PDB file of C-alpha atoms in Angstrom:
ATOM      1  CA  LEU A  27       0.000   0.000   0.000  1.00  0.00           C
ATOM      2  CA  ILE A  28       2.833   2.415   0.890  1.00  0.00           C
ATOM      3  CA  VAL A  29       4.724   1.651  -2.313  1.00  0.00           C
ATOM      4  CA  ASP A  30       1.586   2.026  -4.436  1.00  0.00           C
ATOM      5  CA  HIS A  31       0.994   5.546  -3.090  1.00  0.00           C
ATOM      6  CA  SER A  32       4.652   6.580  -2.776  1.00  0.00           C
ATOM      7  CA  GLN A  33       4.766   8.582  -6.015  1.00  0.00           C
ATOM      8  CA  THR A  34       1.831  10.741  -4.954  1.00  0.00           C
ATOM      9  CA  MET A  35       3.550  11.461  -1.635  1.00  0.00           C
ATOM     10  CA  TYR A  36       6.879  12.201  -3.345  1.00  0.00           C
ATOM     11  CA  GLU A  37       5.140  14.810  -5.485  1.00  0.00           C
ATOM     12  CA  GLU A  38       3.662  16.448  -2.381  1.00  0.00           C
ATOM     13  CA  PHE A  39       6.929  16.441  -0.399  1.00  0.00           C
ATOM     14  CA  SER A  40       8.320  19.710  -1.834  1.00  0.00           C
ATOM     15  CA  ASN A  41       5.039  21.477  -1.013  1.00  0.00           C
ATOM     16  CA  LEU A  42       5.330  20.346   2.595  1.00  0.00           C
ATOM     17  CA  LEU A  43       8.884  21.733   2.702  1.00  0.00           C
ATOM     18  CA  ASP A  44       7.683  25.021   1.196  1.00  0.00           C
ATOM     19  CA  GLN A  45       5.041  25.294   3.904  1.00  0.00           C
ATOM     20  CA  ASN A  46       7.411  24.132   6.669  1.00  0.00           C
ATOM     21  CA  GLN A  47       4.958  21.387   7.649  1.00  0.00           C
ATOM     22  CA  ILE A  48       7.397  19.548   9.901  1.00  0.00           C
ATOM     23  CA  ASP A  49       4.734  17.372  11.566  1.00  0.00           C
ATOM     24  CA  TYR A  50       3.451  16.094   8.221  1.00  0.00           C
ATOM     25  CA  ILE A  51       7.000  15.509   6.987  1.00  0.00           C
ATOM     26  CA  ALA A  52       7.684  13.467  10.112  1.00  0.00           C
ATOM     27  CA  LYS A  53       4.517  11.408   9.503  1.00  0.00           C
ATOM     28  CA  MET A  54       5.574  10.817   5.900  1.00  0.00           C
ATOM     29  CA  PHE A  55       9.006   9.674   7.060  1.00  0.00           C
ATOM     30  CA  ASN A  56       7.544   7.302   9.653  1.00  0.00           C
ATOM     31  CA  LEU A  57       5.343   5.805   6.950  1.00  0.00           C
ATOM     32  CA  PHE A  58       8.164   5.372   4.426  1.00  0.00           C
ATOM     33  CA  ASN A  59      10.493   4.068   7.124  1.00  0.00           C
ATOM     34  CA  ARG A  60       8.385   0.898   7.201  1.00  0.00           C
ATOM     35  CA  VAL A  61       9.550   0.219   3.633  1.00  0.00           C
ATOM     36  CA  PRO A  62      13.270   1.205   3.584  1.00  0.00           C
ATOM     37  CA  SER A  63      13.476   1.091  -0.224  1.00  0.00           C
ATOM     38  CA  THR A  64      11.173   4.135  -0.396  1.00  0.00           C
ATOM     39  CA  LEU A  65      13.543   6.352   1.616  1.00  0.00           C
ATOM     40  CA  GLU A  66      16.247   6.900  -1.024  1.00  0.00           C
ATOM     41  CA  PRO A  67      13.910   8.624  -3.539  1.00  0.00           C
ATOM     42  CA  LEU A  68      12.593  10.845  -0.740  1.00  0.00           C
ATOM     43  CA  ALA A  69      16.151  11.730   0.294  1.00  0.00           C
ATOM     44  CA  LYS A  70      16.990  12.602  -3.320  1.00  0.00           C
ATOM     45  CA  ILE A  71      14.058  15.034  -3.492  1.00  0.00           C
ATOM     46  CA  PHE A  72      15.181  16.470  -0.146  1.00  0.00           C
ATOM     47  CA  ALA A  73      18.761  16.981  -1.375  1.00  0.00           C
ATOM     48  CA  ASP A  74      17.608  18.650  -4.606  1.00  0.00           C
ATOM     49  CA  TYR A  75      15.307  20.945  -2.648  1.00  0.00           C
ATOM     50  CA  ILE A  76      18.109  21.997  -0.257  1.00  0.00           C
ATOM     51  CA  GLU A  77      20.474  22.715  -3.135  1.00  0.00           C
ATOM     52  CA  THR A  78      17.824  24.828  -4.878  1.00  0.00           C
ATOM     53  CA  GLN A  79      17.162  26.826  -1.713  1.00  0.00           C
ATOM     54  CA  GLY A  80      20.896  27.337  -1.164  1.00  0.00           C
ATOM     55  CA  LEU A  81      21.354  28.664  -4.697  1.00  0.00           C
ATOM     56  CA  LYS A  82      18.310  30.932  -4.342  1.00  0.00           C
ATOM     57  CA  SER A  83      19.679  32.374  -1.105  1.00  0.00           C
ATOM     58  CA  ILE A  84      22.972  33.322  -2.773  1.00  0.00           C
ATOM     59  CA  ASP A  85      21.175  34.664  -5.874  1.00  0.00           C
ATOM     60  CA  ASN A  86      19.097  36.927  -3.615  1.00  0.00           C
ATOM     61  CA  LEU A  87      22.224  38.135  -1.811  1.00  0.00           C
ATOM     62  CA  LEU A  88      23.950  38.907  -5.109  1.00  0.00           C
ATOM     63  CA  ASN A  89      20.894  40.689  -6.530  1.00  0.00           C
ATOM     64  CA  ASP A  90      20.563  42.833  -3.396  1.00  0.00           C
ATOM     65  CA  ALA A  91      24.221  43.886  -3.676  1.00  0.00           C
ATOM     66  CA  GLN A  92      23.862  44.717  -7.370  1.00  0.00           C
ATOM     67  CA  ASN A  93      20.640  46.674  -6.842  1.00  0.00           C
ATOM     68  CA  GLU A  94      22.210  48.662  -4.031  1.00  0.00           C
ATOM     69  CA  ALA A  95      25.270  49.395  -6.189  1.00  0.00           C
ATOM     70  CA  SER A  96      23.094  50.533  -9.107  1.00  0.00           C
ATOM     71  CA  ARG A  97      21.510  53.203  -6.888  1.00  0.00           C
ATOM     72  CA  GLU A  98      24.923  54.637  -5.979  1.00  0.00           C
ATOM     73  CA  SER A  99      25.960  57.643  -8.087  1.00  0.00           C
ATOM     74  CA  ASP A 100      29.676  57.454  -7.209  1.00  0.00           C
ATOM     75  CA  PRO A 101      31.290  54.889  -9.579  1.00  0.00           C
ATOM     76  CA  LYS A 102      33.999  53.943  -7.078  1.00  0.00           C
ATOM     77  CA  LYS A 103      31.506  53.359  -4.283  1.00  0.00           C
ATOM     78  CA  ALA A 104      29.251  51.442  -6.668  1.00  0.00           C
ATOM     79  CA  ALA A 105      32.126  49.155  -7.660  1.00  0.00           C
ATOM     80  CA  SER A 106      33.024  48.468  -4.016  1.00  0.00           C
ATOM     81  CA  MET A 107      29.390  47.743  -3.152  1.00  0.00           C
ATOM     82  CA  LYS A 108      29.326  45.005  -5.776  1.00  0.00           C
ATOM     83  CA  GLN A 109      32.015  43.196  -3.797  1.00  0.00           C
ATOM     84  CA  VAL A 110      30.472  40.456  -1.698  1.00  0.00           C
ATOM     85  CA  ASP A 111      30.540  40.944   2.059  1.00  0.00           C
ATOM     86  CA  PRO A 112      32.184  37.742   3.430  1.00  0.00           C
ATOM     87  CA  LYS A 113      30.023  37.882   6.545  1.00  0.00           C
ATOM     88  CA  LEU A 114      26.737  38.096   4.633  1.00  0.00           C
ATOM     89  CA  TYR A 115      27.873  35.345   2.268  1.00  0.00           C
ATOM     90  CA  ILE A 116      28.937  32.904   4.990  1.00  0.00           C
ATOM     91  CA  LYS A 117      25.837  33.656   7.068  1.00  0.00           C
ATOM     92  CA  SER A 118      23.614  32.954   4.045  1.00  0.00           C
ATOM     93  CA  LEU A 119      25.280  29.587   3.508  1.00  0.00           C
ATOM     94  CA  ILE A 120      24.919  28.674   7.165  1.00  0.00           C
ATOM     95  CA  GLN A 121      21.289  29.759   7.459  1.00  0.00           C
ATOM     96  CA  VAL A 122      20.232  27.315   4.738  1.00  0.00           C
ATOM     97  CA  TYR A 123      22.250  24.510   6.354  1.00  0.00           C
ATOM     98  CA  GLN A 124      20.817  25.126   9.823  1.00  0.00           C
ATOM     99  CA  THR A 125      17.236  25.286   8.522  1.00  0.00           C
ATOM    100  CA  PHE A 126      17.429  21.837   6.968  1.00  0.00           C
ATOM    101  CA  GLN A 127      19.683  20.360   9.615  1.00  0.00           C
ATOM    102  CA  ALA A 128      16.860  21.063  12.086  1.00  0.00           C
ATOM    103  CA  ILE A 129      14.437  19.197   9.806  1.00  0.00           C
ATOM    104  CA  VAL A 130      16.800  16.228   9.600  1.00  0.00           C
ATOM    105  CA  VAL A 131      16.857  16.047  13.394  1.00  0.00           C
ATOM    106  CA  SER A 132      13.190  16.729  14.141  1.00  0.00           C
ATOM    107  CA  ALA A 133      11.396  15.104  11.194  1.00  0.00           C
ATOM    108  CA  PHE A 134      13.855  12.464   9.988  1.00  0.00           C
ATOM    109  CA  GLN A 135      15.227  11.505  13.423  1.00  0.00           C
ATOM    110  CA  SER A 136      18.809  12.016  12.164  1.00  0.00           C
ATOM    111  CA  ASN A 137      18.425   9.069   9.815  1.00  0.00           C
ATOM    112  CA  PRO A 138      21.815   8.480   8.066  1.00  0.00           C
ATOM    113  CA  ILE A 139      20.224   8.576   4.594  1.00  0.00           C
ATOM    114  CA  PHE A 140      18.941  12.098   5.194  1.00  0.00           C
ATOM    115  CA  VAL A 141      22.109  13.229   6.975  1.00  0.00           C
ATOM    116  CA  LYS A 142      24.013  12.146   3.857  1.00  0.00           C
ATOM    117  CA  ALA A 143      21.494  13.942   1.610  1.00  0.00           C
ATOM    118  CA  LEU A 144      21.941  17.162   3.629  1.00  0.00           C
ATOM    119  CA  ASP A 145      25.735  16.941   3.465  1.00  0.00           C
ATOM    120  CA  SER A 146      25.707  16.278  -0.274  1.00  0.00           C
ATOM    121  CA  ALA A 147      23.384  19.199  -1.016  1.00  0.00           C
ATOM    122  CA  CYS A 148      25.334  21.613   1.196  1.00  0.00           C
ATOM    123  CA  ARG A 149      28.616  20.611  -0.393  1.00  0.00           C
ATOM    124  CA  SER A 150      27.118  21.357  -3.785  1.00  0.00           C
ATOM    125  CA  TYR A 151      25.611  24.819  -3.197  1.00  0.00           C
ATOM    126  CA  ILE A 152      28.428  25.983  -0.888  1.00  0.00           C
ATOM    127  CA  ASN A 153      31.116  25.323  -3.503  1.00  0.00           C
ATOM    128  CA  ASN A 154      29.128  26.138  -6.640  1.00  0.00           C
ATOM    129  CA  ASN A 155      26.842  29.151  -6.647  1.00  0.00           C
ATOM    130  CA  ALA A 156      26.485  32.521  -8.385  1.00  0.00           C
ATOM    131  CA  ILE A 157      29.089  34.127  -6.115  1.00  0.00           C
ATOM    132  CA  ALA A 158      31.527  31.250  -5.685  1.00  0.00           C
ATOM    133  CA  LYS A 159      31.529  30.446  -9.409  1.00  0.00           C
ATOM    134  CA  PRO A 160      29.855  33.064 -11.614  1.00  0.00           C
ATOM    135  CA  ALA A 161      28.283  31.864 -14.850  1.00  0.00           C
ATOM    136  CA  ASN A 162      30.813  30.893 -17.545  1.00  0.00           C
ATOM    137  CA  SER A 163      33.658  31.333 -15.067  1.00  0.00           C
ATOM    138  CA  LYS A 164      36.489  28.801 -15.233  1.00  0.00           C
ATOM    139  CA  SER A 165      38.057  29.970 -11.974  1.00  0.00           C
ATOM    140  CA  THR A 166      38.073  27.894  -8.815  1.00  0.00           C
ATOM    141  CA  SER A 167      35.432  28.396  -6.146  1.00  0.00           C
ATOM    142  CA  LYS A 168      35.675  31.652  -4.171  1.00  0.00           C
ATOM    143  CA  THR A 169      34.140  30.112  -1.057  1.00  0.00           C
ATOM    144  CA  PRO A 170      37.501  29.166   0.566  1.00  0.00           C
ATOM    145  CA  ASP A 171      38.751  32.753   0.057  1.00  0.00           C
ATOM    146  CA  LEU A 172      35.544  34.295   1.448  1.00  0.00           C
ATOM    147  CA  LEU A 173      35.602  31.933   4.438  1.00  0.00           C
ATOM    148  CA  ALA A 174      39.211  32.967   5.154  1.00  0.00           C
ATOM    149  CA  LYS A 175      38.180  36.646   4.984  1.00  0.00           C
ATOM    150  CA  TYR A 176      35.254  35.934   7.313  1.00  0.00           C
ATOM    151  CA  SER A 177      37.756  34.345   9.727  1.00  0.00           C
ATOM    152  CA  ASP A 178      40.046  37.369   9.427  1.00  0.00           C
ATOM    153  CA  ASN A 179      37.191  39.748  10.275  1.00  0.00           C
ATOM    154  CA  LEU A 180      36.319  37.631  13.300  1.00  0.00           C
ATOM    155  CA  LEU A 181      39.859  37.278  14.650  1.00  0.00           C
ATOM    156  CA  LYS A 182      41.396  40.705  14.111  1.00  0.00           C
ATOM    157  CA  LYS A 183      40.919  43.680  16.384  1.00  0.00           C
ATOM    158  CA  ASN A 184      37.735  45.509  15.494  1.00  0.00           C
ATOM    159  CA  LYS A 185      36.692  48.900  16.810  1.00  0.00           C
ATOM    160  CA  ASP A 186      33.054  48.029  16.141  1.00  0.00           C
ATOM    161  CA  ALA A 187      32.256  45.120  18.460  1.00  0.00           C
ATOM    162  CA  ASP A 188      28.711  44.877  17.104  1.00  0.00           C
ATOM    163  CA  ALA A 189      30.087  43.983  13.665  1.00  0.00           C
ATOM    164  CA  THR A 190      31.396  40.649  14.967  1.00  0.00           C
ATOM    165  CA  SER A 191      28.916  39.984  17.774  1.00  0.00           C
ATOM    166  CA  ASP A 192      26.994  37.424  15.708  1.00  0.00           C
ATOM    167  CA  MET A 193      30.107  35.796  14.228  1.00  0.00           C
ATOM    168  CA  SER A 194      31.716  32.697  15.719  1.00  0.00           C
ATOM    169  CA  ALA A 195      34.292  29.948  15.303  1.00  0.00           C
ATOM    170  CA  ASP A 196      31.391  27.507  14.882  1.00  0.00           C
ATOM    171  CA  ASP A 197      30.408  29.337  11.696  1.00  0.00           C
ATOM    172  CA  ILE A 198      33.893  28.792  10.286  1.00  0.00           C
ATOM    173  CA  MET A 199      33.853  25.088  11.076  1.00  0.00           C
ATOM    174  CA  ILE A 200      30.381  24.514   9.608  1.00  0.00           C
ATOM    175  CA  VAL A 201      31.407  25.883   6.209  1.00  0.00           C
ATOM    176  CA  PHE A 202      34.923  24.400   6.389  1.00  0.00           C
ATOM    177  CA  LYS A 203      33.368  20.954   6.693  1.00  0.00           C
ATOM    178  CA  PHE A 204      31.746  21.336   3.271  1.00  0.00           C
ATOM    179  CA  ILE A 205      34.344  23.156   1.162  1.00  0.00           C
ATOM    180  CA  THR A 206      36.014  20.808  -1.309  1.00  0.00           C
ATOM    181  CA  ASP A 207      39.231  22.781  -1.815  1.00  0.00           C
ATOM    182  CA  LYS A 208      40.532  22.836   1.747  1.00  0.00           C
ATOM    183  CA  ASP A 209      44.085  23.522   0.550  1.00  0.00           C
ATOM    184  CA  ALA A 210      42.906  26.809  -0.995  1.00  0.00           C
ATOM    185  CA  PHE A 211      41.335  27.800   2.326  1.00  0.00           C
ATOM    186  CA  GLU A 212      44.570  26.975   4.167  1.00  0.00           C
ATOM    187  CA  THR A 213      46.548  29.172   1.772  1.00  0.00           C
ATOM    188  CA  HIS A 214      44.190  32.154   2.131  1.00  0.00           C
ATOM    189  CA  TYR A 215      43.809  31.689   5.889  1.00  0.00           C
ATOM    190  CA  ARG A 216      47.579  31.429   6.470  1.00  0.00           C
ATOM    191  CA  ARG A 217      48.231  34.599   4.425  1.00  0.00           C
ATOM    192  CA  LEU A 218      45.750  36.588   6.521  1.00  0.00           C
ATOM    193  CA  LEU A 219      47.034  35.012   9.748  1.00  0.00           C
ATOM    194  CA  ALA A 220      50.564  36.169   8.842  1.00  0.00           C
ATOM    195  CA  ARG A 221      49.287  39.730   8.468  1.00  0.00           C
ATOM    196  CA  ARG A 222      47.586  39.614  11.852  1.00  0.00           C
ATOM    197  CA  LEU A 223      50.703  38.267  13.542  1.00  0.00           C
ATOM    198  CA  ILE A 224      53.117  40.672  11.840  1.00  0.00           C
ATOM    199  CA  HIS A 225      50.993  43.780  12.450  1.00  0.00           C
ATOM    200  CA  GLY A 226      49.790  42.678  15.886  1.00  0.00           C
ATOM    201  CA  THR A 227      46.136  42.992  14.927  1.00  0.00           C
ATOM    202  CA  SER A 228      44.888  39.710  16.383  1.00  0.00           C
ATOM    203  CA  SER A 229      42.139  40.264  18.928  1.00  0.00           C
ATOM    204  CA  SER A 230      43.207  37.228  20.943  1.00  0.00           C
ATOM    205  CA  GLU A 231      46.066  34.751  20.691  1.00  0.00           C
ATOM    206  CA  GLU A 232      43.878  32.201  22.475  1.00  0.00           C
ATOM    207  CA  ALA A 233      41.139  32.588  19.849  1.00  0.00           C
ATOM    208  CA  GLU A 234      43.705  32.161  17.070  1.00  0.00           C
ATOM    209  CA  GLU A 235      45.010  28.941  18.593  1.00  0.00           C
ATOM    210  CA  THR A 236      41.494  27.611  19.191  1.00  0.00           C
ATOM    211  CA  ILE A 237      40.652  27.946  15.485  1.00  0.00           C
ATOM    212  CA  ILE A 238      43.896  26.227  14.465  1.00  0.00           C
ATOM    213  CA  GLN A 239      43.227  23.371  16.895  1.00  0.00           C
ATOM    214  CA  ARG A 240      39.718  22.907  15.511  1.00  0.00           C
ATOM    215  CA  LEU A 241      41.014  22.928  11.934  1.00  0.00           C
ATOM    216  CA  GLN A 242      43.587  20.347  12.945  1.00  0.00           C
ATOM    217  CA  ALA A 243      40.937  18.145  14.559  1.00  0.00           C
ATOM    218  CA  GLU A 244      38.748  18.384  11.448  1.00  0.00           C
ATOM    219  CA  ASN A 245      41.617  17.697   9.044  1.00  0.00           C
ATOM    220  CA  SER A 246      45.104  16.704  10.215  1.00  0.00           C
ATOM    221  CA  LEU A 247      48.205  17.793  12.122  1.00  0.00           C
ATOM    222  CA  GLU A 248      50.033  18.276   8.827  1.00  0.00           C
ATOM    223  CA  TYR A 249      47.263  20.579   7.549  1.00  0.00           C
ATOM    224  CA  THR A 250      47.932  23.156  10.278  1.00  0.00           C
ATOM    225  CA  SER A 251      51.698  22.606  10.648  1.00  0.00           C
ATOM    226  CA  LYS A 252      52.660  25.835   8.833  1.00  0.00           C
ATOM    227  CA  MET A 253      50.233  27.894  10.925  1.00  0.00           C
ATOM    228  CA  THR A 254      51.565  26.346  14.131  1.00  0.00           C
ATOM    229  CA  LYS A 255      55.144  27.069  13.029  1.00  0.00           C
ATOM    230  CA  MET A 256      54.204  30.724  12.487  1.00  0.00           C
ATOM    231  CA  PHE A 257      53.030  30.980  16.099  1.00  0.00           C
ATOM    232  CA  GLN A 258      56.211  29.318  17.325  1.00  0.00           C
ATOM    233  CA  ASP A 259      58.322  31.801  15.343  1.00  0.00           C
ATOM    234  CA  VAL A 260      56.417  34.776  16.766  1.00  0.00           C
ATOM    235  CA  ARG A 261      56.830  33.458  20.328  1.00  0.00           C
ATOM    236  CA  ALA A 262      60.542  32.822  19.771  1.00  0.00           C
ATOM    237  CA  SER A 263      60.914  36.362  18.422  1.00  0.00           C
ATOM    238  CA  ASN A 264      59.134  37.868  21.429  1.00  0.00           C
ATOM    239  CA  GLU A 265      61.259  35.838  23.846  1.00  0.00           C
ATOM    240  CA  LEU A 266      64.410  36.964  22.039  1.00  0.00           C
ATOM    241  CA  LYS A 267      63.336  40.599  22.346  1.00  0.00           C
ATOM    242  CA  ILE A 268      62.823  40.185  26.091  1.00  0.00           C
ATOM    243  CA  LEU A 269      66.249  38.561  26.522  1.00  0.00           C
ATOM    244  CA  PHE A 270      67.868  41.297  24.460  1.00  0.00           C
ATOM    245  CA  LYS A 271      66.304  44.035  26.599  1.00  0.00           C
ATOM    246  CA  GLU A 272      67.444  42.268  29.741  1.00  0.00           C
ATOM    247  CA  GLU A 273      71.005  42.055  28.442  1.00  0.00           C
ATOM    248  CA  VAL A 274      70.995  45.710  27.410  1.00  0.00           C
ATOM    249  CA  GLN A 275      69.795  46.736  30.874  1.00  0.00           C
ATOM    250  CA  LYS A 276      72.622  44.720  32.474  1.00  0.00           C
ATOM    251  CA  ASP A 277      75.188  46.638  30.433  1.00  0.00           C
ATOM    252  CA  TRP A 278      73.736  49.941  31.653  1.00  0.00           C
TER     253      TRP A 278
END
């Protein structure tokens, strides 16, 4: 009976997602869960829906930036306004993920098939969207670069505390999990970290180390080895300065 009516329910599934009918989605899942073979098609529809919503979210963000720039009379300001704000971009990616991650937990009881569908869809729209890879562009995804810039804004000293009040290390790790070119992120992140260390603009050494430790846990010790070495070099330099001052004072 379930199999005979499955196609009708599949066709209604997207409407339930549109209307955020979590209770009905949960009932549908409990019904299909009695016939495991019916879950994969439902998960496929779920993944496609998530990807579509992720792409729409980024399209809306890009359109808003372009519309705002078109209203600016100063050409230089208009050009700068077309540049994507890393914070808005990363937050848009995360909002879509969190919306459907909640559905996976509440309606699908964290079933592995739907967890996998969520991960697959997020990996797709996070790495390939209108901002990360503009139409007809052959360049690599911009998401690793924008995530590194988001991290830089979070970790460097900022006169406006409100600008970073809703930013967190958790945000970085959520998106990092899904980016496919993690080496590109490491390159961008390390370059910005070097600037913070050289110019002394880090808001907190503890926060810097926490991010590196979390990146290491998510990837590998080798992945963060260059970043760790940078911290060791800075510490060694500071210790050498202290010893030098002490020796100079002895001579006086």
